[in-house]
mmCIF file of C-alpha atoms in Angstrom:
data_model
loop_
_atom_site.group_PDB
_atom_site.id
_atom_site.type_symbol
_atom_site.label_atom_id
_atom_site.label_comp_id
_atom_site.label_asym_id
_atom_site.label_seq_id
_atom_site.Cartn_x
_atom_site.Cartn_y
_atom_site.Cartn_z
ATOM 1 C CA MET Z 270 248.414 -144.013 123.912
ATOM 2 C CA ALA Z 271 248.374 -148.103 124.097
ATOM 3 C CA LYS Z 272 250.556 -150.622 123.265
ATOM 4 C CA VAL Z 273 248.437 -153.718 121.476
ATOM 5 C CA LYS Z 274 249.621 -157.023 120.423
ATOM 6 C CA VAL Z 275 248.781 -158.247 117.705
ATOM 7 C CA LEU Z 276 249.396 -161.801 115.848
ATOM 8 C CA PHE Z 277 250.218 -162.985 112.906
ATOM 9 C CA GLY Z 278 249.523 -167.029 112.159
ATOM 10 C CA TYR Z 279 250.647 -168.667 109.543
ATOM 11 C CA PRO Z 280 248.961 -171.126 107.225
ATOM 12 C CA CYS Z 281 248.129 -174.062 109.129
ATOM 13 C CA THR Z 282 245.160 -175.401 108.035
ATOM 14 C CA PRO Z 283 244.028 -176.164 104.653
ATOM 15 C CA PHE Z 284 242.117 -173.024 104.091
ATOM 16 C CA GLY Z 285 245.135 -170.627 105.304
ATOM 17 C CA GLU Z 286 247.551 -172.937 102.726
ATOM 18 C CA ILE Z 287 245.042 -170.925 100.047
ATOM 19 C CA ILE Z 288 244.965 -167.453 101.756
ATOM 20 C CA GLU Z 289 249.042 -167.961 101.771
ATOM 21 C CA ALA Z 290 249.041 -169.072 98.126
ATOM 22 C CA VAL Z 291 246.436 -165.630 97.364
ATOM 23 C CA GLU Z 292 249.252 -163.358 99.444
ATOM 24 C CA GLY Z 293 252.230 -164.920 98.330
ATOM 25 C CA LYS Z 294 254.745 -167.828 100.268
ATOM 26 C CA GLY Z 295 255.476 -166.865 103.819
ATOM 27 C CA GLU Z 296 252.439 -164.412 103.850
ATOM 28 C CA PRO Z 297 250.480 -165.287 106.789
ATOM 29 C CA SER Z 298 247.064 -166.847 106.831
ATOM 30 C CA HIS Z 299 245.708 -165.151 109.898
ATOM 31 C CA THR Z 300 245.496 -162.608 112.678
ATOM 32 C CA GLY Z 301 244.101 -161.772 115.854
ATOM 33 C CA ILE Z 302 244.644 -159.087 118.638
ATOM 34 C CA ILE Z 303 245.145 -159.517 122.117
ATOM 35 C CA LEU Z 304 243.246 -157.535 124.967
ATOM 36 C CA TYR Z 305 242.027 -158.531 128.241
ATOM 37 C CA GLY Z 306 244.391 -161.599 128.389
ATOM 38 C CA LYS Z 307 242.880 -163.144 125.538
ATOM 39 C CA ILE Z 308 243.482 -163.354 121.275
ATOM 40 C CA PHE Z 309 239.673 -161.776 119.653
ATOM 41 C CA GLU Z 310 240.298 -163.527 116.362
ATOM 42 C CA ALA Z 311 237.576 -164.456 113.518
ATOM 43 C CA LEU Z 312 237.970 -168.479 112.794
ATOM 44 C CA ALA Z 313 234.883 -170.992 111.275
ATOM 45 C CA ASN Z 314 233.041 -170.134 113.970
ATOM 46 C CA GLY Z 315 232.910 -166.348 114.261
ATOM 47 C CA PHE Z 316 234.433 -163.145 115.864
ATOM 48 C CA VAL Z 317 235.580 -164.902 119.321
ATOM 49 C CA LYS Z 318 238.090 -164.968 122.419
ATOM 50 C CA SER Z 319 241.220 -167.712 122.379
ATOM 51 C CA PRO Z 320 243.092 -168.730 125.250
ATOM 52 C CA LEU Z 321 246.775 -166.816 124.909
ATOM 53 C CA ASN Z 322 248.269 -170.298 124.785
ATOM 54 C CA SER Z 323 246.233 -170.902 121.295
ATOM 55 C CA TYR Z 324 249.419 -170.854 118.962
ATOM 56 C CA ASP Z 325 251.903 -172.624 120.909
ATOM 57 C CA GLY Z 326 253.917 -174.775 118.618
ATOM 58 C CA PHE Z 327 252.744 -172.789 115.284
ATOM 59 C CA LYS Z 328 253.915 -170.422 113.402
ATOM 60 C CA HIS Z 329 253.229 -166.671 114.769
ATOM 61 C CA LYS Z 330 254.571 -163.146 114.839
ATOM 62 C CA ILE Z 331 253.472 -160.636 117.624
ATOM 63 C CA LEU Z 332 254.365 -157.076 116.228
ATOM 64 C CA VAL Z 333 253.613 -154.414 118.818
ATOM 65 C CA VAL Z 334 251.913 -150.956 118.047
ATOM 66 C CA ASP Z 335 250.619 -148.577 120.293
ATOM 67 C CA VAL Z 336 246.872 -147.267 120.019
ATOM 68 C CA PRO Z 337 246.023 -143.544 120.697
ATOM 69 C CA ASN Z 338 242.141 -144.252 122.456
ATOM 70 C CA ILE Z 339 242.293 -148.092 124.379
ATOM 71 C CA SER Z 340 238.716 -148.304 125.496
ATOM 72 C CA HIS Z 341 237.399 -147.857 121.983
ATOM 73 C CA ALA Z 342 239.305 -150.110 120.240
ATOM 74 C CA ARG Z 343 238.441 -152.740 123.359
ATOM 75 C CA LEU Z 344 234.473 -150.950 123.021
ATOM 76 C CA GLU Z 345 234.809 -152.752 118.836
ATOM 77 C CA ALA Z 346 236.547 -155.372 120.125
ATOM 78 C CA LYS Z 347 233.616 -156.556 122.605
ATOM 79 C CA ARG Z 348 230.720 -155.037 120.024
ATOM 80 C CA LEU Z 349 232.090 -157.727 117.087
ATOM 81 C CA LEU Z 350 232.061 -160.696 119.649
ATOM 82 C CA ASN Z 351 229.742 -163.260 117.855
ATOM 83 C CA THR Z 352 229.946 -161.372 114.755
ATOM 84 C CA PRO Z 353 229.651 -164.360 112.227
ATOM 85 C CA TYR Z 354 232.571 -165.138 109.309
ATOM 86 C CA GLY Z 355 233.050 -163.398 106.541
ATOM 87 C CA TRP Z 356 233.933 -165.540 103.528
ATOM 88 C CA PHE Z 357 232.373 -164.245 101.041
ATOM 89 C CA ASP Z 358 235.494 -161.390 102.910
ATOM 90 C CA CYS Z 359 237.988 -162.858 102.468
ATOM 91 C CA ILE Z 360 237.338 -163.421 98.053
ATOM 92 C CA LEU Z 361 237.557 -159.288 98.578
ATOM 93 C CA GLY Z 362 240.724 -159.062 100.156
ATOM 94 C CA GLY Z 363 242.282 -162.008 97.469
ATOM 95 C CA ILE Z 364 240.382 -160.210 94.571
ATOM 96 C CA ARG Z 365 242.262 -156.591 96.180
ATOM 97 C CA ARG Z 366 245.589 -158.244 97.033
ATOM 98 C CA LEU Z 367 245.647 -160.125 92.661
ATOM 99 C CA LEU Z 368 244.094 -157.379 90.713
ATOM 100 C CA GLY Z 369 244.046 -154.617 93.168
ATOM 101 C CA LEU Z 370 240.334 -153.714 92.840
ATOM 102 C CA GLN Z 371 238.893 -152.680 95.811
ATOM 103 C CA LEU Z 372 234.931 -153.623 96.941
ATOM 104 C CA ARG Z 373 233.023 -152.707 98.994
ATOM 105 C CA GLY Z 374 231.723 -156.209 101.084
ATOM 106 C CA ASN Z 375 228.908 -157.056 103.252
ATOM 107 C CA GLY Z 376 229.729 -154.383 105.703
ATOM 108 C CA GLU Z 377 229.667 -154.367 109.085
ATOM 109 C CA THR Z 378 227.005 -158.170 109.657
ATOM 110 C CA THR Z 379 230.298 -160.428 109.418
ATOM 111 C CA VAL Z 380 234.201 -159.890 109.560
ATOM 112 C CA ASN Z 381 237.182 -162.359 108.213
ATOM 113 C CA CYS Z 382 240.052 -162.216 111.264
ATOM 114 C CA SER Z 383 242.052 -159.112 109.289
ATOM 115 C CA GLU Z 384 238.944 -157.208 108.726
ATOM 116 C CA ALA Z 385 238.404 -157.400 112.563
ATOM 117 C CA VAL Z 386 241.938 -156.999 113.373
ATOM 118 C CA THR Z 387 241.190 -153.427 111.419
ATOM 119 C CA ARG Z 388 238.071 -152.872 112.023
ATOM 120 C CA ILE Z 389 239.185 -153.062 116.053
ATOM 121 C CA LEU Z 390 242.927 -151.100 115.401
ATOM 122 C CA ARG Z 391 240.686 -148.024 113.665
ATOM 123 C CA ALA Z 392 237.768 -147.474 116.201
ATOM 124 C CA GLY Z 393 241.052 -147.159 118.533
ATOM 125 C CA GLY Z 394 242.250 -144.207 116.470
ATOM 126 C CA LEU Z 395 244.847 -146.107 114.027
ATOM 127 C CA ASP Z 396 243.846 -145.433 110.446
ATOM 128 C CA VAL Z 397 245.629 -148.206 109.605
ATOM 129 C CA LEU Z 398 245.499 -149.215 105.255
ATOM 130 C CA PRO Z 399 243.116 -145.660 104.923
ATOM 131 C CA GLY Z 400 241.251 -145.527 101.932
ATOM 132 C CA VAL Z 401 240.960 -149.529 101.757
ATOM 133 C CA TYR Z 402 237.844 -151.478 102.792
ATOM 134 C CA ALA Z 403 238.116 -153.031 105.984
ATOM 135 C CA ASP Z 404 236.623 -156.309 104.238
ATOM 136 C CA ASP Z 405 238.899 -156.027 101.701
ATOM 137 C CA VAL Z 406 242.070 -156.060 103.651
ATOM 138 C CA THR Z 407 243.847 -159.226 104.554
ATOM 139 C CA PRO Z 408 246.869 -160.700 107.135
ATOM 140 C CA ALA Z 409 249.471 -159.581 104.663
ATOM 141 C CA ASP Z 410 248.105 -156.075 103.961
ATOM 142 C CA LEU Z 411 247.399 -155.725 107.376
ATOM 143 C CA LEU Z 412 251.050 -156.986 108.620
ATOM 144 C CA GLU Z 413 252.746 -154.951 106.196
ATOM 145 C CA ALA Z 414 251.414 -151.899 106.476
ATOM 146 C CA LEU Z 415 251.797 -152.168 110.523
ATOM 147 C CA GLU Z 416 255.309 -153.314 109.879
ATOM 148 C CA ALA Z 417 255.979 -150.144 108.035
ATOM 149 C CA MET Z 418 254.165 -147.869 110.899
ATOM 150 C CA VAL Z 419 256.620 -149.505 113.759
ATOM 151 C CA ALA Z 420 259.701 -149.098 111.578
ATOM 152 C CA LYS Z 421 258.508 -145.050 111.685
ATOM 153 C CA THR Z 422 258.047 -144.601 115.203
ATOM 154 C CA ALA Z 423 261.863 -146.763 115.541
#
């Protein structure tokens, strides 16, 4: 098992405020995963590596989780680099969060932030939100699931 940090950001852009409106006040609107001393995250320009200090001065939270196979998680993160942003996937996450309907997205052709982190964690053997399409995971879903997992191991 390896420890991995998952970052959750709170609204600091108009788009983040829209996500918060769907997920609920006080919920995160963004997520990324820290690997190789960088934040791997899906931004408007696609899935990228960002500096560790990118969220300095902004409200954020970091959870540390155990990943059974870190090498597979890292390979998935590298594989996803430069994947275009999945705007439609954000809508799917909102539909699932608001209505409880799960709809399959476009798979791996695009990724949003929580979808990418979910795919990376799953590749590493941490089956977060089993039975939920990665396309349909929101940052709040991911935070709730990981907090429950961390609480079980504490």
